[in-house]
Amino acid sequence: MIKINNLHKFYGNGESRTEVLKGVSLNIKDGDFVVILGASGSGKSTFLNVISGLEPADAGTVCYDDKNICEMNDTEMTLFRKDTIGYVFQQYFLLPNLNVDKNVKMGADLTKNTNYRSLIEAVGLADKKKKYPHELSGGEQQRVSIARALAKQPKVLFLDEPTGALDEATGRMVLDLICKLQKELGFTMVMVTHNQNIARMANTVISMNSGRIVEEYTNSSPQSAYEIAW
Amino acid sequence: MIVSIKDIFKMIGMLIVSFCAVIVCAMFLNYHLDLVTVENLITTELSRNFYKAQLSTARVVSGLSGGCLLLTTVVLLCFYIGHYIGTHQKQLGIMKALGYTRWGVAKHFCVFGLPILVGTALGYLSAHLLMPKLYEIQNKDGYLPDVAINFHPGLCAALVLAPTIFFALLAVIYSFVKLKTPALALIREQSSHKIVTSKKDRDRPFLDELRKSNVRQKKSLVFFITFAVFCFAAMTQMSCSMDELASEMMSVMIMAIGIVLAVVILFIATTSVVKANNKTITMMKVFGYSAKECTSAVLNGYRPWAYFGFALGTFYQYILLKLMVTVVFKDLSDKLEYKFDVPVMLITLVVFALLYELIMFAYTKQMEKLSVKEIMLD
Ligand SMILES: Nc1ncnc2c1ncn2[C@@H]1O[C@H](COP(=O)(O)OP(=O)(O)O)[C@@H](O)[C@H]1O
Ligand SMILES: [Mg+2]
């Protein structure tokens, strides 16, 4: 369970100081699939970065099973990231000078997961293990980054617009893959998107607008990646 | 503007290196030129030998430090421009795609001559300020007639104008060659991840793999770091062993140059490694690798090369001093002996190790501060 309480985040100093998160509270159940929806600039990425411990909050608490990550020091934070979170970015951020196998190994080595090659197969890239990121299409790169994040067997997977740079067909395929892997492995998943249709796939939907949660509801029957409109 | 003032400002390293080169060369070459004018006034055999030895030392010192530092500046400049183009590939690619010609872009790179101009001019001026002292020390035993300080316009041109023009041209030509890459490849930043694979694909841990691939990828950097430590080892040890062979001022100067050079180059090299690996380091942090693991993967691959450079520099200075004693001073009445100085070597090694680890430590601290936000906004 992730308990987020009254989170505030500011950017800039003096005149240009703006409040990007204006007191956000939320509970995320273990194994849930949460989609955070909102227009560009509404603070979704900031929210995701703060609750995953990538950026410090200015006020409020984020507790993972009663451990408040806002009070952790550097060593504790490193350990927390290693054991708990996986992250998938819109821009993939693969390591350019290592091949697919080694990129996924980056995640696997952290938790001594020797079975990571099965994940490369699961994302359908078994025959591209030796390829380098610039030799892959966007969709393939995103699948590598998903395999990399899951190779460390995270308890929570954060995804920031994972299909933001992909076309419809590739986007659907990537989303389908993520959902299947989540059902199979049972991790908690928090995904940010500005595409309202993708929200139909989630169990829980959070709508954000200018730094606040404006709506929160659960889907009684989530749809698959091939059933939703795009 | 293709190359901004801020980019030029970052080239303070080149300014320092060219300053060092010119101050030493100007002093000793000027001395050489002035010394020749008093040749006719020398009468005794002893003075004649002393005179010859002085001329040789002036040549050796200016040749040694000047040549060494010239090479360093060339390497430094090529490295810096390569790095600059590497990090600005996207922008340059877009300009090419928009129809700028290769010349149109490359000609702006001549501003890279500016730090050289400032460095050499300052070096030349400082040399003239220090000259009275040098002339006095070189002739403190009074073997020679008084040597007057003269201004040699030719020397000024050769040490200030020529390098400036040379390096400005070098920058333009080098960038012109580098910009041969097609626009699209620049925009996609392909050349920055030109992949160099090892033949054997062993199943190494990720951190080892990253370390190896970093070193494989940046061969120029390996050369650079080895060279920096080579200079450091050679110059500091030489200056300590030389106090019998030359004036104290010379030893102190050579030692200072050795240290400055090593620090400047190590600093530039490390900064560029860390900058080039910004995204990698941030991703590793996001995944839960500690700052220490990041430093180790990104920077530790160069450590063996640094110590190799040290060994090479030690060997080089030994050979050089041996030669100098047998060739340059062979005419002097009291024969000088030169033996390898073990304590000096050990002290230099310890100083070097401390310096190296200090720089690594500073970068580990800096890596702790890197935030995800920065690379995402990139
Ligand atoms: N480093 C920063 N400095 C100043 N303002 C920022 C910074 N990062 C984000 N912002 C601002 O915070 C707001 C929210 O950004 P973000 O969380 O990226 O939104 P979203 O992901 O929903 O598009 C935006 O208005 C943006 O301009
Ligand atoms: Mg965003």
XYZ file of C-alpha atoms and ligand atoms in Angstrom:
636
model
C 0.000 0.000 0.000
C 1.250 3.458 -0.920
C -0.208 6.255 1.224
C 0.272 9.735 -0.144
C -0.744 12.548 2.154
C -1.066 16.258 1.401
C 1.847 16.449 -1.035
C 3.187 19.880 -2.049
C 5.852 20.646 -4.597
C 7.227 23.998 -5.763
C 9.471 24.929 -8.637
C 11.566 28.068 -9.007
C 12.427 30.813 -6.550
C 11.133 34.253 -5.685
C 8.858 35.790 -8.324
C 8.781 32.736 -10.556
C 8.017 30.320 -7.719
C 5.049 28.179 -8.717
C 3.217 25.458 -6.850
C 3.063 22.416 -9.118
C 1.488 20.023 -6.591
C -1.088 21.679 -4.361
C -1.761 19.161 -1.623
C -2.347 15.801 -3.269
C -3.557 12.838 -1.199
C -4.113 9.334 -2.514
C -3.948 5.677 -1.497
C -2.740 3.038 -3.928
C -3.560 -0.602 -3.162
C -1.028 -3.374 -3.759
C -1.440 -4.968 -7.166
C -3.635 -2.152 -8.430
C -3.412 -0.672 -11.934
C -3.736 3.100 -11.573
C -3.880 5.537 -14.476
C -3.205 9.210 -13.809
C -4.939 11.327 -16.404
C -4.539 15.016 -17.104
C -3.668 17.673 -19.618
C -0.087 18.529 -20.394
C 1.410 20.662 -17.629
C -1.063 19.540 -14.963
C 1.730 18.102 -12.802
C 1.413 14.382 -13.579
C 5.106 13.730 -14.179
C 6.056 15.730 -11.123
C 3.595 13.717 -9.047
C 5.002 10.440 -10.378
C 8.597 11.529 -9.742
C 7.819 12.580 -6.194
C 5.912 9.463 -5.190
C 8.583 7.231 -6.711
C 11.331 9.030 -4.805
C 13.067 10.526 -7.843
C 12.424 14.048 -6.612
C 12.011 15.347 -3.081
C 8.661 16.735 -1.925
C 8.447 20.155 -0.299
C 5.719 19.092 2.124
C 3.602 16.017 2.818
C 4.375 12.324 3.167
C 4.687 9.317 0.879
C 4.583 6.034 2.797
C 5.277 2.591 1.392
C 3.932 0.162 4.011
C 4.441 2.818 6.699
C 8.002 3.708 5.585
C 8.038 7.414 4.742
C 10.337 7.916 1.770
C 10.442 11.671 2.331
C 12.515 11.144 5.463
C 15.035 8.751 3.965
C 18.729 9.611 3.625
C 20.711 8.883 0.471
C 21.678 5.330 1.361
C 18.155 4.372 2.409
C 16.794 5.980 -0.736
C 19.157 4.031 -2.977
C 18.138 0.815 -1.256
C 14.463 1.723 -1.558
C 14.761 2.375 -5.281
C 16.681 -0.824 -5.791
C 14.172 -3.021 -3.959
C 10.891 -1.349 -4.703
C 10.501 0.654 -7.861
C 10.741 0.184 -11.605
C 10.486 3.106 -14.000
C 9.561 3.393 -17.687
C 10.017 6.791 -19.383
C 8.437 8.229 -22.489
C 11.931 8.779 -23.961
C 13.061 5.188 -23.096
C 16.512 6.325 -21.872
C 18.256 3.088 -22.797
C 22.013 3.047 -22.393
C 23.227 3.772 -25.933
C 26.515 1.908 -25.856
C 25.170 -1.392 -24.529
C 23.111 -3.951 -26.419
C 19.601 -5.101 -25.533
C 20.796 -7.980 -23.401
C 23.118 -5.774 -21.344
C 20.513 -3.046 -20.999
C 18.084 -5.515 -19.438
C 20.910 -6.903 -17.362
C 21.277 -3.452 -15.807
C 18.001 -4.068 -14.003
C 18.555 -7.773 -13.413
C 21.943 -7.431 -11.714
C 20.494 -5.222 -8.998
C 18.413 -8.068 -7.595
C 20.659 -10.865 -8.851
C 17.896 -12.024 -11.179
C 19.538 -14.606 -13.432
C 16.323 -15.427 -15.227
C 16.050 -12.050 -16.975
C 16.334 -13.484 -20.490
C 12.835 -14.891 -20.180
C 11.657 -11.274 -19.949
C 13.415 -10.399 -23.198
C 11.487 -13.265 -24.747
C 8.273 -12.113 -23.097
C 8.577 -8.688 -24.763
C 9.246 -10.454 -28.066
C 12.840 -9.415 -28.610
C 14.605 -12.758 -28.257
C 16.077 -12.425 -31.742
C 17.283 -8.833 -31.120
C 19.281 -9.458 -27.968
C 22.535 -8.362 -29.604
C 21.134 -5.197 -31.195
C 21.971 -1.725 -29.920
C 19.277 0.863 -29.045
C 19.824 2.991 -32.177
C 19.203 -0.086 -34.320
C 15.707 -0.530 -32.864
C 12.374 1.143 -33.601
C 10.650 3.246 -30.953
C 8.282 0.441 -29.992
C 11.129 -2.032 -29.675
C 13.115 0.394 -27.531
C 10.140 0.868 -25.251
C 9.754 -2.907 -24.927
C 13.416 -3.137 -23.914
C 12.884 -0.440 -21.323
C 9.899 -2.376 -19.937
C 11.944 -5.566 -19.752
C 14.733 -3.616 -18.078
C 12.394 -2.188 -15.450
C 10.785 -5.557 -14.735
C 14.084 -7.440 -14.665
C 14.726 -6.018 -11.220
C 11.423 -7.505 -10.039
C 9.999 -4.256 -8.661
C 7.043 -4.108 -6.318
C 5.742 -1.006 -8.069
C 6.166 -0.086 -11.735
C 5.879 3.591 -12.706
C 5.307 4.497 -16.328
C 5.391 8.099 -17.587
C 3.545 8.302 -20.924
C 5.012 4.988 -22.119
C 3.184 5.226 -25.434
C 3.586 8.987 -25.858
C 6.112 8.657 -28.675
C 4.555 5.628 -30.378
C 1.987 5.218 -33.159
C -1.372 3.567 -32.550
C -0.510 -0.022 -33.506
C 2.761 -0.052 -31.606
C 1.161 1.748 -28.681
C -1.578 -0.848 -28.351
C 0.927 -3.650 -28.529
C 3.099 -2.130 -25.788
C 0.103 -1.508 -23.534
C -1.187 -5.030 -24.091
C 2.209 -6.380 -23.150
C 2.418 -4.301 -19.969
C -1.063 -5.421 -18.843
C -0.344 -9.072 -19.477
C 2.925 -8.907 -17.577
C 1.216 -7.128 -14.688
C -1.465 -9.832 -14.425
C 1.193 -12.507 -14.576
C 3.683 -10.991 -12.120
C 1.257 -9.114 -9.881
C 3.172 -5.879 -9.286
C 1.475 -2.545 -8.597
C 1.375 -0.271 -11.636
C 1.000 3.506 -11.861
C 0.804 4.957 -15.365
C 0.659 8.578 -16.437
C -1.034 9.500 -19.709
C -2.923 12.316 -21.364
C -4.882 9.853 -23.516
C -8.351 9.433 -22.002
C -8.985 6.178 -23.847
C -6.106 4.447 -22.109
C -7.827 5.161 -18.785
C -10.429 2.526 -19.683
C -7.796 -0.160 -19.212
C -7.107 0.731 -15.560
C -8.729 -0.427 -12.357
C -8.409 2.999 -10.776
C -8.418 6.317 -12.632
C -7.129 9.584 -11.152
C -7.738 12.873 -12.976
C -5.384 15.738 -12.318
C -5.769 19.402 -13.143
C -3.279 22.135 -12.288
C -1.673 20.293 -9.402
C -4.806 18.838 -7.799
C -6.716 15.566 -8.045
C -10.124 16.507 -9.420
C -11.648 13.064 -9.881
C -11.032 9.490 -8.733
C -13.044 6.459 -9.798
C -12.740 2.715 -10.344
C -13.525 0.843 -13.537
C -15.805 -2.108 -12.907
C -14.747 -3.835 -16.121
C -11.379 -2.690 -17.467
C -10.944 -3.142 -21.211
C -7.973 -4.614 -23.042
C -5.537 -2.608 -25.180
C -7.279 -3.816 -28.339
C -10.799 -2.934 -27.143
C -10.258 0.719 -26.327
C -10.551 3.524 -28.844
C -7.285 5.425 -29.538
C 25.504 31.834 -32.602
C 27.162 28.504 -33.100
C 29.862 28.745 -30.479
C 28.937 30.984 -27.582
C 31.179 32.929 -25.242
C 30.189 30.537 -22.470
C 31.647 27.617 -24.438
C 34.854 29.535 -24.931
C 34.968 30.277 -21.246
C 34.976 26.556 -20.534
C 38.238 26.321 -22.421
C 40.155 27.849 -19.545
C 42.188 24.641 -19.577
C 43.635 25.518 -22.966
C 44.350 29.021 -21.799
C 46.317 27.650 -18.857
C 48.265 25.147 -20.953
C 49.179 27.705 -23.600
C 50.126 30.172 -20.874
C 52.511 27.607 -19.348
C 54.019 26.742 -22.707
C 54.651 30.333 -23.702
C 55.991 31.573 -20.392
C 58.698 28.895 -20.344
C 59.547 29.107 -24.029
C 59.602 32.900 -24.089
C 61.909 33.136 -21.108
C 64.432 30.591 -22.276
C 64.333 31.466 -25.960
C 64.705 35.144 -25.179
C 67.624 34.256 -22.943
C 69.059 32.140 -25.723
C 68.793 34.983 -28.217
C 70.344 37.494 -25.848
C 73.066 35.118 -24.791
C 74.260 34.673 -28.366
C 74.976 38.406 -28.573
C 77.664 38.174 -25.902
C 79.525 35.269 -27.544
C 82.377 37.491 -28.743
C 83.007 38.790 -25.254
C 83.800 35.328 -23.859
C 87.498 34.699 -23.403
C 88.293 31.877 -21.013
C 87.805 28.153 -21.691
C 85.721 27.739 -18.536
C 83.357 30.511 -19.564
C 83.078 29.052 -23.039
C 81.985 25.663 -21.692
C 79.573 27.289 -19.343
C 78.208 29.350 -22.184
C 77.648 26.272 -24.329
C 75.932 24.416 -21.502
C 73.645 27.387 -20.938
C 72.671 27.518 -24.569
C 71.897 23.790 -24.575
C 69.838 23.976 -21.405
C 67.807 26.853 -22.794
C 67.139 24.828 -25.940
C 66.345 21.621 -24.078
C 64.022 23.295 -21.602
C 62.106 25.301 -24.161
C 62.038 22.402 -26.581
C 60.947 19.968 -23.934
C 58.262 21.987 -22.244
C 57.276 23.872 -25.373
C 56.988 20.720 -27.472
C 55.261 18.799 -24.745
C 52.775 21.576 -24.107
C 52.200 22.241 -27.805
C 51.263 18.597 -28.246
C 49.016 18.828 -25.211
C 47.260 21.888 -26.584
C 46.693 20.204 -29.960
C 45.264 17.124 -28.274
C 43.227 19.247 -25.906
C 41.760 21.342 -28.706
C 40.850 18.363 -30.899
C 39.379 16.664 -27.897
C 37.400 19.725 -26.889
C 36.013 20.353 -30.378
C 35.168 16.683 -30.749
C 33.377 16.860 -27.440
C 31.663 20.097 -28.406
C 30.380 18.684 -31.674
C 29.387 15.500 -29.856
C 27.231 17.357 -27.373
C 25.826 19.804 -29.934
C 25.216 17.243 -32.666
C 21.490 17.775 -32.744
C 21.776 21.532 -33.151
C 24.493 21.273 -35.808
C 22.511 18.577 -37.634
C 19.430 20.770 -37.726
C 21.508 23.642 -39.122
C 22.874 21.380 -41.818
C 19.399 20.113 -42.605
C 18.194 23.711 -42.889
C 20.816 24.348 -45.557
C 23.851 25.768 -43.804
C 27.006 24.687 -45.600
C 29.793 22.844 -43.866
C 32.006 25.903 -44.271
C 29.271 28.157 -42.991
C 29.199 26.228 -39.746
C 32.900 25.366 -39.483
C 34.166 28.908 -39.924
C 32.580 29.942 -36.634
C 34.875 27.520 -34.870
C 37.802 29.918 -35.382
C 36.814 31.587 -32.096
C 38.454 28.593 -30.444
C 41.688 30.496 -31.147
C 40.641 33.148 -28.626
C 41.675 31.322 -25.437
C 44.996 30.580 -27.113
C 45.507 34.258 -27.902
C 44.748 35.292 -24.336
C 46.865 32.481 -22.869
C 49.904 33.061 -25.044
C 49.754 36.852 -24.689
C 49.555 36.602 -20.910
C 52.353 34.045 -20.953
C 54.560 36.286 -23.042
C 53.941 39.292 -20.817
C 54.615 37.326 -17.641
C 57.794 35.929 -19.162
C 59.109 39.462 -19.654
C 58.261 40.311 -16.075
C 60.182 37.276 -14.812
C 63.153 37.634 -17.138
C 65.389 39.901 -15.007
C 65.252 37.295 -12.263
C 66.098 34.464 -14.675
C 69.028 36.308 -16.208
C 70.380 37.034 -12.786
C 70.080 33.430 -11.562
C 71.501 31.886 -14.713
C 74.648 33.952 -14.349
C 74.951 34.122 -10.577
C 78.477 32.684 -10.608
C 79.616 35.466 -12.920
C 81.170 33.220 -15.567
C 79.562 35.275 -18.294
C 79.523 38.969 -19.161
C 76.299 40.799 -18.323
C 73.471 39.763 -20.607
C 70.997 42.510 -21.428
C 67.284 41.819 -21.935
C 66.095 42.685 -25.430
C 62.661 42.543 -26.973
C 62.572 40.239 -30.016
C 59.519 40.967 -32.200
C 60.078 37.747 -34.144
C 59.841 35.718 -30.977
C 56.681 37.514 -29.958
C 55.121 36.731 -33.328
C 56.216 33.114 -33.180
C 54.930 32.544 -29.670
C 51.716 34.598 -29.667
C 50.448 35.222 -33.177
C 51.518 31.983 -34.825
C 49.892 29.657 -32.274
C 46.695 31.715 -32.297
C 46.402 31.508 -36.065
C 47.495 27.884 -36.084
C 44.917 26.833 -33.513
C 42.117 28.895 -35.040
C 42.796 27.196 -38.376
C 43.115 23.811 -36.736
C 39.726 24.296 -35.072
C 38.068 25.253 -38.356
C 39.633 22.390 -40.306
C 38.999 19.842 -37.613
C 35.349 20.813 -37.272
C 35.017 20.901 -41.067
C 36.178 17.287 -41.196
C 33.991 16.289 -38.278
C 30.934 17.891 -39.869
C 31.146 15.497 -42.804
C 28.590 13.349 -40.997
C 25.191 13.532 -42.751
C 22.653 15.859 -41.149
C 20.281 13.073 -40.195
C 22.968 11.087 -38.427
C 23.847 14.216 -36.446
C 20.242 14.827 -35.505
C 19.826 11.236 -34.366
C 23.117 11.561 -32.491
C 24.341 8.384 -34.100
C 28.049 9.037 -34.079
C 28.019 9.590 -30.337
C 27.166 5.957 -29.918
C 29.392 4.435 -32.468
C 29.562 0.990 -31.057
C 32.874 -0.699 -30.493
C 32.255 -4.289 -29.531
C 34.720 -6.693 -28.083
C 35.188 -9.885 -29.993
C 34.537 -12.213 -27.122
C 31.086 -11.697 -25.681
C 31.511 -12.961 -22.187
C 28.748 -12.921 -19.654
C 30.093 -10.184 -17.403
C 28.178 -8.388 -14.665
C 26.527 -5.213 -15.889
C 28.879 -2.850 -14.065
C 31.975 -4.508 -15.568
C 30.387 -4.450 -18.967
C 29.620 -0.749 -18.721
C 33.108 0.057 -17.511
C 34.716 -1.889 -20.355
C 32.439 -0.390 -22.981
C 33.157 3.124 -21.728
C 36.891 2.668 -22.107
C 36.541 0.958 -25.493
C 34.378 3.782 -26.706
C 36.612 6.673 -25.752
C 40.067 5.691 -26.861
C 41.067 9.351 -27.197
C 40.304 9.804 -23.544
C 42.499 6.864 -22.597
C 45.346 8.489 -24.496
C 44.586 11.799 -22.910
C 44.631 10.569 -19.339
C 47.719 8.420 -19.863
C 49.422 11.437 -21.375
C 48.442 13.763 -18.530
C 49.834 11.432 -15.913
C 52.896 10.825 -18.066
C 53.611 14.563 -18.094
C 52.991 14.823 -14.400
C 55.293 11.934 -13.505
C 58.042 13.048 -15.857
C 58.000 16.727 -14.967
C 57.726 16.487 -11.184
C 60.390 13.810 -10.871
C 62.663 15.553 -13.309
C 62.443 18.818 -11.434
C 63.314 17.101 -8.158
C 66.309 15.278 -9.607
C 67.469 18.289 -11.527
C 68.419 20.641 -8.726
C 72.070 19.801 -9.272
C 71.881 20.135 -13.011
C 69.962 23.344 -13.315
C 68.809 26.369 -11.432
C 66.208 26.106 -8.721
C 63.906 28.405 -10.623
C 63.858 26.008 -13.524
C 63.009 23.020 -11.330
C 60.226 24.841 -9.563
C 58.826 26.001 -12.865
C 58.900 22.578 -14.432
C 57.291 21.046 -11.369
C 54.548 23.669 -11.314
C 53.834 23.091 -14.986
C 53.698 19.333 -14.474
C 51.169 19.642 -11.690
C 49.035 22.263 -13.415
C 48.998 20.219 -16.594
C 48.016 16.995 -14.887
C 45.257 18.631 -12.870
C 43.860 20.538 -15.844
C 43.811 17.514 -18.121
C 42.447 15.115 -15.521
C 39.787 17.657 -14.684
C 38.760 18.168 -18.307
C 38.823 14.452 -19.035
C 36.761 13.553 -16.009
C 34.246 16.307 -16.641
C 33.755 15.164 -20.192
C 33.327 11.513 -19.164
C 30.779 12.454 -16.567
C 28.952 14.813 -18.974
C 28.874 12.222 -21.731
C 27.452 9.701 -19.291
C 24.942 12.018 -17.665
C 21.943 10.030 -18.836
C 23.505 6.698 -18.024
C 24.405 7.820 -14.519
C 20.943 9.239 -13.920
C 19.285 6.053 -15.153
C 21.500 3.999 -12.900
C 20.523 6.175 -9.968
C 16.842 5.812 -10.827
C 17.264 2.071 -10.784
C 18.924 2.090 -7.382
C 22.635 1.925 -8.099
C 24.617 3.904 -5.537
C 26.732 6.926 -6.483
C 29.817 4.850 -5.756
C 28.746 2.183 -8.207
C 28.100 4.864 -10.824
C 31.574 6.366 -10.394
C 33.144 2.975 -10.488
C 31.393 2.027 -13.724
C 32.014 5.337 -15.437
C 35.464 6.365 -14.225
C 37.344 3.388 -12.819
C 38.168 1.942 -16.209
C 40.751 4.669 -16.654
C 42.673 4.030 -13.460
C 44.997 1.309 -14.828
C 45.846 3.599 -17.729
C 46.658 6.441 -15.366
C 49.169 4.291 -13.478
C 50.575 3.029 -16.737
C 51.153 6.672 -17.702
C 52.937 7.199 -14.417
C 55.298 4.291 -15.052
C 55.948 5.513 -18.579
C 56.664 9.065 -17.415
C 59.058 7.841 -14.756
C 60.949 5.791 -17.305
C 61.012 8.676 -19.781
C 62.435 11.221 -17.349
C 65.119 8.739 -16.306
C 66.273 8.250 -19.885
C 66.072 11.955 -20.622
C 68.132 13.043 -17.627
C 70.653 10.322 -18.310
C 70.985 11.699 -21.833
C 71.185 15.265 -20.665
C 73.968 14.462 -18.229
C 75.994 12.542 -20.794
C 75.398 14.789 -23.792
C 74.713 18.329 -22.646
C 77.028 18.549 -19.681
C 79.829 16.409 -20.995
C 82.115 19.423 -21.450
C 81.721 20.709 -17.928
C 84.797 20.375 -15.733
C 83.196 18.583 -12.781
C 81.456 15.476 -14.102
C 77.935 15.054 -12.784
C 76.502 11.698 -11.804
C 72.829 10.914 -12.264
C 71.142 8.089 -10.393
C 67.510 7.077 -10.280
C 65.877 8.698 -7.271
C 63.631 6.155 -5.553
C 62.318 8.308 -2.677
C 61.328 11.069 -5.089
C 59.523 8.516 -7.237
C 57.616 7.165 -4.230
C 56.641 10.622 -2.992
C 55.465 11.605 -6.468
C 53.463 8.391 -6.703
C 51.735 9.050 -3.391
C 50.982 12.664 -4.343
C 49.590 11.479 -7.647
C 47.445 8.765 -6.065
C 46.014 11.279 -3.587
C 45.301 13.789 -6.343
C 43.631 11.177 -8.522
C 41.432 9.788 -5.765
C 40.491 13.316 -4.698
C 39.203 14.103 -8.182
C 37.265 10.811 -8.283
C 35.800 11.559 -4.879
C 34.716 15.031 -5.992
C 32.895 13.501 -8.958
C 31.180 10.878 -6.820
C 29.841 13.732 -4.711
C 28.697 15.533 -7.824
C 26.908 12.444 -9.109
C 24.898 12.273 -5.925
C 23.459 15.644 -6.866
C 22.338 14.750 -10.411
C 18.574 14.849 -10.706
C 16.214 13.073 -13.055
C 14.500 16.307 -13.904
C 17.598 17.621 -15.684
C 17.844 14.821 -18.195
C 14.119 14.768 -18.784
C 14.088 18.422 -19.759
C 17.013 17.821 -22.109
N 12.218 22.112 -13.253
C 11.142 22.889 -13.351
N 11.236 24.201 -13.093
C 10.165 25.003 -13.185
N 8.941 24.581 -13.539
C 8.766 23.276 -13.838
C 9.880 22.368 -13.757
N 9.414 21.147 -14.097
C 8.106 21.290 -14.370
N 7.714 22.561 -14.217
C 6.353 23.054 -14.395
O 5.515 22.244 -13.615
C 4.293 22.019 -14.269
C 3.985 20.530 -14.291
O 4.914 19.836 -15.068
P 4.783 18.270 -15.329
O 4.697 17.588 -14.019
O 5.888 17.879 -16.224
O 3.407 18.165 -16.087
P 2.809 16.987 -16.975
O 3.672 15.790 -16.828
O 1.444 16.793 -16.455
O 2.790 17.492 -18.372
C 4.414 22.625 -15.649
O 3.693 23.823 -15.658
C 5.874 22.900 -15.810
O 6.081 24.049 -16.554
Mg 4.833 14.681 -18.298
